Amino acid sequence: MKQNPQKWISSRFGIFCCLLAIGAVTYLPMVGKFGFYKDDWYLMYDALVMGPSFFSTIFAIDRPLRAPLQFALYSLFADTLILYHFSALVFRVVGAFAFHSILKYIVGGDRRLSFVGATLFLIYPGFLSQPNAVDFQAHIVSLMLAMISVSLSIQALHQTGKKSWVLVLASVTTAWLYLGLMEYFIGIEVFRFAALFYLAQPTGGGFDWRNWAHHAKQWVILAIGPMGFLGWRMFFFEGGRKATDITGQLTAFLSQPALVGPRWFTHTVQDAFNATIGAWVVPFYQLYLPLRLRDQVLSLTVGIALAALIWIILWAYPKQGPTNSQRNGLSWWMVLALLGGIFPVILVNRQIDFADYSRYSLPAMAAAIVLLAILLSRLSNSTTLAMVVSSLALVAGTTHLANATNYVAETTATRNFWWQVYWRAPGIKPDTTLLVEYPNIAIQEDYFVWGPANLIYAPQAQSGDTVQVPIEAVVLNQDTLAKIDMARSKRVTISQLRRGNQTEADLRKLMVITQPAENACVRIWSPNAIVGSNEIDRPEIQLVAEWVNPIVLGGEVDETATPPLMPAAYFGNEPEHGWCYYFQKAMLA
């Protein structure tokens, strides 16, 4: 007997399969071309030389619960990057599925609208770090656990007896887990209690204190999760990272409330706009429009494919209306949840920035999607609803593919850079300090450079409590420039111990490696090959070029070393031997 397609597609298994297909179209088209980015470099290097147990040292200063997660992922996947992307997709889909179960209750039982909300939650274009799947796995898992926790607490509200208390305890446990991974997600708790208090009010609106009191015991138990975690975080946990120090941020407010308060208010309003409306407009504008025509066409094609897939699913979905459409006040509860999700981010002096900090939209995402679902619920015509949702999917799919295109371009440029270094330098002597300029890639931290350098030239296992970084690096900024200038007359070192990594950057052993443009060849400045800057280098590099001399430029290429085996997992297969290959070999010769 054949199953009714509408019945299958609206079943739990059918919904999960549909969400998985939507997620695959959204996030997997370029997955095979992604590389490692930013914090990935030191995470993978530390795990390589110290073993995955070293993650406990890395995350001890701010998020200790990340250590067992990263340990499990690295133990399963090691340096097989594509598996991290597949797991990230599955976690996103499970999170969207849990969000679907939340929506079934708070949008009045409209199954079609619940699926729409779960779909928009999954493809939300305000979060743009999905391609950075190693480092951002913790964010994605935390979001998934948060949605599961909220879903369990709502289900507990609708159960009685032992089953209700089991659900409450499971909700508290998952709350501790998601907050342990990402403490600034605590704003999601406002979403949880906004949903619970909304569901506890009478169907026709108004307030019923007796009904609320009936659930008070459960709410008190549920509050143990966030309040217990917050108390531990503020009064018992000794963190070593200022950005996650809640007590320090509150102290700053209490010392200057007239200055800090208005700034918090302004930033909260701005982020409320970014999380709701800006997420569907700003990333599209920033990422899609600057692309080359070929990449624009490809991005738009994926957006159209995603929109068509969602249109087909909605066309086949049962046209059931809301079974309980008389509830009032949901919008106000969700506005409160939106602001609650944003405020902890503002509290630690961060804002939603789609260029670098799109992750800060995640705590407010659930409330933002519910508000959008409320607007969509006013579309009584199913065809109009499908058209609007497909249009949003078109924007989201196009944005994500444009974002992926930029990540692929960064991977290509980074791999090309280090392959040219590898061709030119069979070895780099230990204790060399690298000053590197990637083409069109901002270097915000020194490990963006020493991570890949040591994966190539110093992958040997280490022992002890800290990683002794063999080849160091410095970030080129005004402070570094001043210290390089000082190093011409005396020995200057930059020493730091960060997340278990000990660096001792000696600016008298400097090696400058630059690639001013992607179509230019990499140049290595060392005592045996001093080269000057040119007009296309940025001013800081040109200034360094005026200062370099054998005293400062002491980092050396070991031209007699046996070339190491280039790790293809991080740098891909060797590129074709074009002009820059022969240039590097000529420089080596």
Coordinates of C-alpha atoms in Angstrom, one line a residue:
M1 CA 0.0 0.0 0.0
K2 CA 1.5 3.3 -1.1
Q3 CA 1.8 6.0 1.5
N4 CA 0.2 9.4 0.9
P5 CA 3.0 11.8 -0.1
Q6 CA 1.4 14.6 1.9
K7 CA 1.3 12.4 5.0
W8 CA 4.9 11.3 4.5
I9 CA 6.3 14.8 3.9
S10 CA 4.7 16.1 7.1
S11 CA 5.8 13.2 9.2
R12 CA 8.8 13.6 11.5
F13 CA 11.0 11.5 9.2
G14 CA 9.8 13.4 6.1
I15 CA 10.4 16.8 7.7
F16 CA 14.0 15.7 8.7
C17 CA 14.7 14.5 5.2
C18 CA 13.4 17.7 3.6
L19 CA 15.5 19.8 6.0
L20 CA 18.5 17.7 5.2
A21 CA 18.0 18.2 1.5
I22 CA 17.5 21.9 1.9
G23 CA 20.7 22.1 4.1
A24 CA 22.7 20.1 1.5
V25 CA 21.7 22.5 -1.3
T26 CA 22.5 25.5 0.9
Y27 CA 25.8 24.5 2.4
L28 CA 27.5 21.7 0.4
P29 CA 27.9 22.9 -3.3
M30 CA 31.5 24.0 -2.7
V31 CA 32.4 21.8 0.3
G32 CA 35.2 20.0 -1.4
K33 CA 37.0 23.2 -2.1
F34 CA 37.1 24.6 1.4
G35 CA 40.3 24.7 3.5
F36 CA 41.4 25.5 7.0
Y37 CA 40.9 29.1 8.3
K38 CA 42.0 31.4 11.1
D39 CA 41.9 29.6 14.4
D40 CA 41.8 26.2 12.6
W41 CA 45.5 26.5 12.0
Y42 CA 46.7 26.4 15.7
L43 CA 44.0 24.0 16.7
M44 CA 45.1 21.5 14.1
Y45 CA 48.8 22.0 14.8
D46 CA 48.4 21.6 18.5
A47 CA 46.4 18.5 18.1
L48 CA 49.0 17.1 15.7
V49 CA 52.1 17.7 17.9
M50 CA 50.4 17.2 21.3
G51 CA 47.5 14.9 20.7
P52 CA 43.8 15.8 21.0
S53 CA 43.9 15.7 24.8
F54 CA 45.7 19.1 24.5
F55 CA 42.4 20.7 23.7
S56 CA 41.7 20.8 27.5
T57 CA 44.6 23.2 27.9
I58 CA 43.6 25.3 24.9
F59 CA 40.0 25.9 26.2
A60 CA 40.7 26.0 29.9
I61 CA 40.8 29.8 30.0
D62 CA 37.2 30.4 28.7
R63 CA 35.2 27.4 27.5
P64 CA 36.3 24.2 29.1
L65 CA 33.5 22.1 27.7
R66 CA 34.8 22.7 24.2
A67 CA 37.7 20.4 24.9
P68 CA 35.7 17.1 25.0
L69 CA 33.8 18.1 21.9
Q70 CA 36.9 19.0 19.9
F71 CA 38.6 15.8 21.3
A72 CA 35.8 13.7 20.0
L73 CA 35.7 15.4 16.6
Y74 CA 39.5 15.2 16.1
S75 CA 39.6 11.6 17.3
L76 CA 36.9 10.7 14.7
F77 CA 37.9 13.0 11.8
A78 CA 41.6 14.0 12.4
D79 CA 42.5 16.2 9.4
T80 CA 39.8 15.0 7.1
L81 CA 38.2 18.3 6.6
I82 CA 35.1 17.3 4.6
L83 CA 33.9 15.2 7.6
Y84 CA 33.7 18.3 9.8
H85 CA 31.5 19.9 7.1
F86 CA 29.2 17.0 7.0
S87 CA 28.9 16.9 10.8
A88 CA 28.3 20.6 10.9
L89 CA 25.4 20.2 8.4
V90 CA 23.9 17.4 10.4
F91 CA 24.1 19.5 13.6
R92 CA 22.4 22.4 11.8
V93 CA 19.6 20.1 10.5
V94 CA 19.0 18.6 13.9
G95 CA 18.9 22.1 15.4
A96 CA 16.3 23.2 12.8
F97 CA 14.3 20.0 13.5
A98 CA 14.2 20.8 17.2
F99 CA 13.2 24.4 16.3
H100 CA 10.4 22.9 14.3
S101 CA 9.0 21.1 17.3
I102 CA 9.1 24.4 19.2
L103 CA 7.2 26.2 16.5
K104 CA 4.5 23.6 16.5
Y105 CA 3.5 24.8 19.9
I106 CA 4.0 28.5 19.7
V107 CA 2.4 29.2 16.3
G108 CA -0.8 27.6 17.1
G109 CA -0.3 24.1 15.6
D110 CA 0.1 25.3 12.0
R111 CA 2.3 22.5 10.7
R112 CA 3.0 24.3 7.4
L113 CA 4.1 27.5 9.1
S114 CA 6.2 25.4 11.5
F115 CA 8.1 23.9 8.6
V116 CA 8.5 27.3 7.0
G117 CA 10.0 28.6 10.2
A118 CA 12.4 25.6 10.6
T119 CA 13.5 26.1 7.0
L120 CA 14.3 29.8 7.5
F121 CA 16.1 28.9 10.7
L122 CA 18.3 26.4 8.8
I123 CA 19.2 28.7 5.8
Y124 CA 19.4 31.9 7.9
P125 CA 21.9 34.1 5.9
G126 CA 22.9 36.1 9.0
F127 CA 25.4 33.4 10.1
L128 CA 28.3 33.2 7.6
S129 CA 30.9 31.1 9.4
Q130 CA 29.5 27.6 8.4
P131 CA 32.5 27.1 5.9
N132 CA 34.8 27.5 8.9
A133 CA 33.6 24.1 10.1
V134 CA 36.4 23.1 12.5
D135 CA 36.5 26.1 14.8
F136 CA 32.8 26.9 14.5
Q137 CA 31.6 23.4 15.3
A138 CA 31.2 24.4 18.9
H139 CA 28.9 27.3 17.9
I140 CA 26.7 25.0 15.8
V141 CA 26.5 22.2 18.4
S142 CA 25.7 24.8 21.1
L143 CA 22.9 26.2 19.0
M144 CA 21.5 22.7 18.4
L145 CA 21.6 21.8 22.1
A146 CA 19.9 25.1 22.9
M147 CA 17.0 24.3 20.6
I148 CA 16.8 20.8 21.9
S149 CA 16.7 22.1 25.5
V150 CA 14.0 24.6 24.8
S151 CA 12.0 22.0 22.9
L152 CA 12.2 19.6 25.9
S153 CA 11.1 22.3 28.3
I154 CA 8.0 23.1 26.2
Q155 CA 7.2 19.4 25.9
A156 CA 7.5 19.1 29.7
L157 CA 4.9 21.8 30.0
H158 CA 2.4 19.6 28.1
Q159 CA 3.1 16.4 30.1
T160 CA 2.3 15.4 33.6
G161 CA 3.8 13.2 36.3
K162 CA 7.1 11.4 35.9
K163 CA 7.4 11.9 32.2
S164 CA 7.2 15.7 32.7
W165 CA 10.1 15.7 35.3
V166 CA 12.3 13.5 33.0
L167 CA 11.8 16.1 30.3
V168 CA 12.6 18.9 32.7
L169 CA 15.8 17.2 33.8
A170 CA 16.9 16.5 30.3
S171 CA 16.2 20.2 29.4
V172 CA 18.4 21.3 32.3
T173 CA 21.2 19.0 31.3
T174 CA 21.2 20.2 27.7
A175 CA 21.1 23.8 28.9
W176 CA 24.3 23.3 30.9
L177 CA 25.9 21.7 27.9
Y178 CA 25.1 24.4 25.4
L179 CA 26.1 27.2 27.8
G180 CA 29.3 25.4 28.6
L181 CA 30.2 25.5 24.9
M182 CA 29.1 29.1 24.3
E183 CA 28.4 31.2 27.4
Y184 CA 27.2 34.2 25.4
F185 CA 24.3 32.1 24.1
I186 CA 22.7 32.6 27.5
G187 CA 20.4 35.1 25.9
I188 CA 18.5 32.1 24.4
E189 CA 17.1 31.6 27.9
V190 CA 15.0 34.7 27.4
F191 CA 13.6 33.0 24.3
R192 CA 12.9 29.8 26.4
F193 CA 11.0 31.6 29.1
A194 CA 9.2 33.9 26.7
A195 CA 7.9 30.8 24.9
L196 CA 6.9 29.1 28.2
F197 CA 5.1 32.1 29.7
Y198 CA 3.4 32.7 26.4
L199 CA 2.1 29.1 26.3
A200 CA 1.0 29.3 29.9
Q201 CA -1.4 32.1 29.2
P202 CA -5.1 31.4 28.3
T203 CA -5.9 30.8 24.7
G204 CA -8.0 33.9 24.4
G205 CA -5.3 36.2 25.8
G206 CA -5.0 37.9 29.2
F207 CA -3.3 36.5 32.2
D208 CA -4.2 33.5 34.4
W209 CA -1.9 33.5 37.4
R210 CA -3.4 30.1 38.6
N211 CA -2.2 28.5 35.3
W212 CA 1.2 30.1 35.6
A213 CA 1.5 28.9 39.3
H214 CA 0.6 25.4 38.2
H215 CA 3.8 25.3 36.1
A216 CA 5.9 27.3 38.6
K217 CA 7.8 24.3 40.0
Q218 CA 8.9 23.2 36.5
W219 CA 10.0 26.8 35.7
V220 CA 12.1 26.9 38.9
I221 CA 13.8 23.7 38.0
L222 CA 14.4 24.9 34.5
A223 CA 15.9 28.1 35.8
I224 CA 18.6 26.0 37.6
G225 CA 20.3 25.4 34.3
P226 CA 21.0 29.0 33.2
M227 CA 21.1 30.6 36.7
G228 CA 23.4 27.8 38.1
F229 CA 25.7 28.2 35.1
L230 CA 25.7 32.0 35.4
G231 CA 26.5 31.8 39.1
W232 CA 29.4 29.4 38.4
R233 CA 30.7 31.5 35.6
M234 CA 30.7 34.8 37.5
F235 CA 31.8 33.7 41.0
F236 CA 33.7 30.4 40.7
F237 CA 35.2 30.1 37.2
E238 CA 38.6 31.8 36.9
G239 CA 38.8 32.7 33.2
G240 CA 41.8 34.1 31.5
R241 CA 40.1 35.9 28.6
K242 CA 38.8 39.4 29.1
A243 CA 36.2 39.2 26.3
T244 CA 34.3 36.5 28.2
D245 CA 34.7 38.1 31.7
I246 CA 31.1 39.0 32.6
T247 CA 32.0 40.4 36.0
G248 CA 34.6 42.7 34.4
Q249 CA 32.1 44.1 31.9
L250 CA 29.5 44.8 34.6
T251 CA 32.1 46.6 36.7
A252 CA 32.8 48.8 33.7
F253 CA 29.1 49.7 33.5
L254 CA 28.8 50.4 37.2
S255 CA 31.8 52.7 37.1
Q256 CA 30.5 54.8 34.1
P257 CA 26.8 54.1 33.7
A258 CA 26.1 57.4 31.9
L259 CA 28.7 56.6 29.2
V260 CA 28.2 52.8 28.9
G261 CA 24.4 52.7 29.2
P262 CA 23.5 54.8 26.1
R263 CA 26.1 52.9 24.1
W264 CA 24.6 49.6 25.1
F265 CA 21.1 50.9 24.1
T266 CA 22.2 52.1 20.7
H267 CA 24.1 48.9 19.9
T268 CA 21.1 46.8 21.1
V269 CA 18.8 48.6 18.7
Q270 CA 21.3 48.3 15.8
D271 CA 21.7 44.5 16.4
A272 CA 18.0 44.0 16.7
F273 CA 17.7 45.4 13.2
N274 CA 20.6 43.3 11.9
A275 CA 19.3 40.1 13.4
T276 CA 15.8 40.5 11.9
I277 CA 16.0 42.5 8.7
G278 CA 19.6 43.2 8.0
A279 CA 20.5 39.5 7.9
W280 CA 18.4 39.1 4.8
V281 CA 19.8 42.2 3.1
V282 CA 23.3 43.3 4.2
P283 CA 25.2 40.0 3.6
F284 CA 23.6 39.7 0.2
Y285 CA 24.7 43.2 -0.7
Q286 CA 28.2 42.8 0.8
L287 CA 29.0 39.4 -0.7
Y288 CA 27.0 38.9 -3.9
L289 CA 27.3 42.2 -5.7
P290 CA 31.2 42.4 -5.6
L291 CA 31.6 39.0 -7.2
R292 CA 32.7 38.5 -10.8
L293 CA 29.9 37.9 -13.3
R294 CA 30.7 34.1 -13.5
D295 CA 30.5 33.7 -9.7
Q296 CA 27.4 35.8 -9.6
V297 CA 25.7 33.5 -12.1
L298 CA 26.8 30.4 -10.1
S299 CA 25.6 31.9 -6.8
L300 CA 22.2 32.9 -8.3
T301 CA 21.8 29.4 -9.8
V302 CA 22.2 27.8 -6.4
G303 CA 19.8 30.3 -5.0
I304 CA 17.2 29.5 -7.7
A305 CA 17.7 25.8 -7.1
L306 CA 17.1 26.2 -3.3
A307 CA 14.1 28.4 -4.0
A308 CA 12.7 25.8 -6.4
L309 CA 13.3 22.9 -3.9
I310 CA 11.4 24.8 -1.2
W311 CA 8.6 25.7 -3.5
I312 CA 8.1 22.0 -4.5
I313 CA 8.1 21.0 -0.8
L314 CA 5.6 23.6 0.2
W315 CA 3.4 22.7 -2.8
A316 CA 3.3 19.1 -1.6
Y317 CA 2.9 20.0 2.0
P318 CA -0.5 19.6 3.6
K319 CA -2.5 22.8 3.5
Q320 CA -3.6 22.6 7.1
G321 CA -4.4 25.9 8.8
P322 CA -3.7 26.7 12.4
T323 CA -5.6 24.6 14.9
N324 CA -5.4 27.3 17.5
S325 CA -5.1 30.8 16.1
Q326 CA -6.6 32.7 19.0
R327 CA -3.4 33.2 21.0
N328 CA -2.4 36.8 21.5
G329 CA 0.8 38.6 22.5
L330 CA 3.4 36.3 20.8
S331 CA 5.0 39.2 19.0
W332 CA 5.7 41.1 22.2
W333 CA 7.1 38.0 23.9
M334 CA 9.4 37.4 20.9
V335 CA 10.6 41.1 20.8
L336 CA 11.6 40.6 24.4
A337 CA 13.4 37.3 23.4
L338 CA 15.1 39.1 20.6
L339 CA 16.5 41.8 22.8
G340 CA 17.4 39.2 25.4
G341 CA 19.4 37.3 22.9
I342 CA 21.3 40.4 21.8
F343 CA 22.1 41.9 25.2
P344 CA 24.7 39.4 26.4
V345 CA 26.6 40.0 23.2
I346 CA 26.5 43.8 23.8
L347 CA 27.5 43.2 27.4
V348 CA 30.9 41.8 26.4
N349 CA 31.5 44.7 24.0
R350 CA 30.7 42.8 20.8
Q351 CA 28.2 43.5 18.0
I352 CA 26.7 41.7 15.0
D353 CA 29.1 42.4 12.1
F354 CA 28.4 40.4 9.0
A355 CA 32.0 40.9 7.8
D356 CA 33.7 39.3 10.8
Y357 CA 31.3 38.6 13.7
S358 CA 28.1 37.2 12.1
R359 CA 28.2 34.5 14.9
Y360 CA 26.8 37.0 17.3
S361 CA 23.4 36.8 15.5
L362 CA 23.0 33.2 16.6
P363 CA 21.5 33.9 20.2
A364 CA 18.8 36.1 18.7
M365 CA 18.1 34.0 15.6
A366 CA 15.3 31.9 17.0
A367 CA 13.3 34.9 18.2
A368 CA 14.0 36.7 14.8
I369 CA 12.7 33.7 12.9
V370 CA 9.5 33.5 15.0
L371 CA 8.8 37.2 14.4
L372 CA 9.3 36.5 10.7
A373 CA 6.9 33.5 10.9
I374 CA 4.3 35.7 12.6
L375 CA 4.4 38.1 9.6
L376 CA 4.2 35.2 7.2
S377 CA 1.2 33.8 9.1
R378 CA -0.8 36.8 7.9
L379 CA -0.5 35.5 4.3
S380 CA -3.7 33.5 4.0
N381 CA -3.1 32.4 0.5
S382 CA -0.8 29.3 0.3
T383 CA 0.6 30.3 -3.1
T384 CA 1.6 33.7 -1.8
L385 CA 3.2 32.2 1.2
A386 CA 5.2 29.8 -1.0
M387 CA 6.3 32.7 -3.2
V388 CA 7.5 34.8 -0.3
V389 CA 9.3 32.0 1.4
S390 CA 10.9 30.9 -1.9
S391 CA 12.1 34.6 -2.5
L392 CA 13.7 34.5 1.0
A393 CA 15.3 31.2 0.1
L394 CA 16.6 32.7 -3.2
V395 CA 18.3 35.5 -1.2
A396 CA 19.7 33.1 1.4
G397 CA 20.9 30.5 -1.1
T398 CA 22.6 33.1 -3.2
T399 CA 24.2 34.7 -0.2
H400 CA 25.6 31.5 1.2
L401 CA 27.1 30.5 -2.2
A402 CA 28.6 33.9 -2.6
N403 CA 30.0 33.6 0.9
A404 CA 31.4 30.1 0.0
T405 CA 33.0 31.5 -3.1
N406 CA 35.0 34.0 -0.9
Y407 CA 36.0 31.2 1.4
V408 CA 37.2 29.1 -1.6
A409 CA 39.1 32.1 -2.9
E410 CA 40.9 32.5 0.5
T411 CA 41.7 28.7 0.5
T412 CA 43.1 28.9 -3.0
A413 CA 45.2 32.0 -2.2
T414 CA 46.5 30.6 1.0
R415 CA 47.5 27.2 -0.5
N416 CA 49.2 28.9 -3.4
F417 CA 51.2 31.1 -1.0
W418 CA 52.5 28.2 1.0
W419 CA 53.3 26.1 -2.0
Q420 CA 55.4 28.9 -3.4
V421 CA 57.2 29.2 0.0
Y422 CA 57.7 25.4 0.0
W423 CA 59.2 25.5 -3.5
R424 CA 61.6 28.3 -2.5
A425 CA 62.5 27.1 1.0
P426 CA 63.4 23.4 1.6
G427 CA 63.6 24.3 5.2
I428 CA 63.2 27.3 7.6
K429 CA 65.6 27.4 10.6
P430 CA 64.0 27.1 14.0
D431 CA 63.4 30.3 16.0
T432 CA 62.9 32.3 12.8
T433 CA 60.2 34.9 13.1
L434 CA 58.0 35.3 10.1
L435 CA 56.4 38.6 9.0
V436 CA 54.0 37.6 6.3
E437 CA 51.6 39.4 3.9
Y438 CA 49.0 37.2 2.3
P439 CA 47.3 38.5 -0.9
N440 CA 44.0 40.2 0.1
I441 CA 43.7 38.2 3.3
A442 CA 43.8 40.0 6.7
I443 CA 46.2 38.5 9.2
Q444 CA 44.6 39.3 12.6
E445 CA 46.6 36.8 14.7
D446 CA 50.2 35.5 14.6
Y447 CA 49.0 31.9 14.4
F448 CA 47.4 32.6 11.1
V449 CA 51.0 32.4 9.9
W450 CA 52.9 30.2 12.3
G451 CA 50.2 27.5 12.2
P452 CA 50.6 26.6 8.6
A453 CA 54.4 27.2 8.7
N454 CA 54.9 24.7 11.4
L455 CA 52.5 22.2 9.9
I456 CA 54.9 22.2 7.0
Y457 CA 58.4 22.6 8.6
A458 CA 57.9 21.4 12.2
P459 CA 55.2 18.7 12.5
Q460 CA 57.2 16.7 15.0
A461 CA 55.5 15.5 18.2
Q462 CA 56.1 17.4 21.4
S463 CA 55.8 16.7 25.1
G464 CA 55.2 18.8 28.2
D465 CA 52.5 21.1 29.3
T466 CA 52.9 23.7 26.5
V467 CA 53.5 23.8 22.8
Q468 CA 56.9 25.3 22.1
V469 CA 56.3 27.0 18.7
P470 CA 59.4 26.4 16.6
I471 CA 58.8 29.0 13.9
E472 CA 57.2 32.1 15.3
A473 CA 55.4 35.0 13.6
V474 CA 54.3 38.5 14.3
V475 CA 51.4 40.6 13.0
L476 CA 52.4 43.6 11.0
N477 CA 50.9 46.7 12.8
Q478 CA 52.1 50.0 14.3
D479 CA 53.4 48.4 17.5
T480 CA 55.3 45.7 15.5
L481 CA 56.8 48.4 13.3
A482 CA 58.1 50.3 16.2
K483 CA 59.7 47.2 17.7
I484 CA 61.3 46.3 14.4
D485 CA 62.9 49.7 14.3
M486 CA 64.2 49.2 17.8
A487 CA 65.6 45.8 16.9
R488 CA 68.1 47.5 14.6
S489 CA 70.0 48.7 17.6
K490 CA 69.2 46.1 20.2
R491 CA 67.7 42.6 20.6
V492 CA 63.9 42.8 20.9
T493 CA 61.6 39.8 21.5
I494 CA 57.9 39.4 21.7
S495 CA 57.1 36.6 24.2
Q496 CA 53.6 35.3 25.1
L497 CA 51.9 32.2 26.4
R498 CA 48.5 31.9 24.9
R499 CA 46.2 28.9 25.0
G500 CA 49.1 26.6 25.9
N501 CA 51.3 27.9 23.0
Q502 CA 54.6 29.5 24.0
T503 CA 56.1 31.9 21.4
E504 CA 59.3 33.8 21.6
A505 CA 59.5 36.0 18.5
D506 CA 63.0 37.4 18.1
L507 CA 62.9 40.4 15.8
R508 CA 66.5 40.0 15.0
K509 CA 65.7 36.7 13.3
L510 CA 63.1 38.2 11.0
M511 CA 62.1 36.7 7.7
V512 CA 59.7 38.8 5.6
I513 CA 57.5 36.9 3.1
T514 CA 55.2 38.9 0.9
Q515 CA 52.8 38.4 -1.9
P516 CA 51.2 41.7 -2.8
A517 CA 48.7 40.2 -5.3
E518 CA 47.3 36.8 -6.1
N519 CA 48.9 36.9 -9.6
A520 CA 52.3 38.0 -8.1
C521 CA 55.0 35.6 -7.0
V522 CA 55.9 35.2 -3.3
R523 CA 59.1 36.9 -2.3
I524 CA 61.2 35.8 0.7
W525 CA 63.5 38.4 2.3
S526 CA 66.3 36.7 4.2
P527 CA 70.0 37.5 4.8
N528 CA 71.0 35.5 1.7
A529 CA 68.2 37.0 -0.5
I530 CA 67.4 40.6 0.5
V531 CA 64.8 42.1 -1.8
G532 CA 63.0 45.4 -1.7
S533 CA 59.4 46.4 -1.7
N534 CA 57.6 47.8 -4.6
E535 CA 54.8 50.3 -5.2
I536 CA 52.0 47.7 -4.9
D537 CA 53.0 46.6 -1.4
R538 CA 51.1 48.4 1.4
P539 CA 52.9 51.3 3.2
E540 CA 53.9 49.2 6.2
I541 CA 55.8 46.8 4.0
Q542 CA 57.5 49.6 2.1
L543 CA 58.6 51.0 5.4
V544 CA 60.1 47.7 6.5
A545 CA 61.9 47.5 3.2
E546 CA 63.7 50.7 4.0
W547 CA 64.9 49.3 7.4
V548 CA 65.9 45.8 6.6
N549 CA 69.5 44.8 7.0
P550 CA 71.4 41.6 7.9
I551 CA 71.1 42.5 11.6
V552 CA 67.3 42.6 11.6
L553 CA 66.8 40.1 8.7
G554 CA 68.3 37.2 10.6
G555 CA 65.7 34.4 9.8
E556 CA 67.2 32.1 7.3
V557 CA 66.1 29.6 4.7
D558 CA 67.8 26.3 5.2
E559 CA 68.7 25.7 1.6
T560 CA 70.5 22.4 2.4
A561 CA 67.6 20.8 4.2
T562 CA 65.7 17.8 2.8
P563 CA 62.3 19.2 1.7
P564 CA 59.5 17.9 4.1
L565 CA 56.5 16.1 2.8
M566 CA 53.9 18.8 2.0
P567 CA 50.7 17.8 4.0
A568 CA 48.0 17.7 1.3
A569 CA 45.2 17.6 3.9
Y570 CA 46.0 21.2 4.7
F571 CA 47.5 22.6 1.4
G572 CA 45.9 20.4 -1.3
N573 CA 47.8 18.8 -4.1
E574 CA 50.7 20.5 -5.7
P575 CA 49.6 23.1 -8.2
E576 CA 50.8 23.1 -11.8
H577 CA 54.3 24.4 -12.4
G578 CA 53.8 27.9 -13.8
W579 CA 56.0 30.9 -13.9
C580 CA 56.1 31.3 -10.1
Y581 CA 57.4 27.8 -9.7
Y582 CA 60.4 28.5 -11.9
F583 CA 60.9 31.9 -10.2
Q584 CA 61.1 30.2 -6.8
K585 CA 63.4 27.5 -8.0
A586 CA 65.6 30.2 -9.6
M587 CA 65.7 32.1 -6.4
L588 CA 66.6 28.9 -4.5
A589 CA 69.4 28.1 -7.0

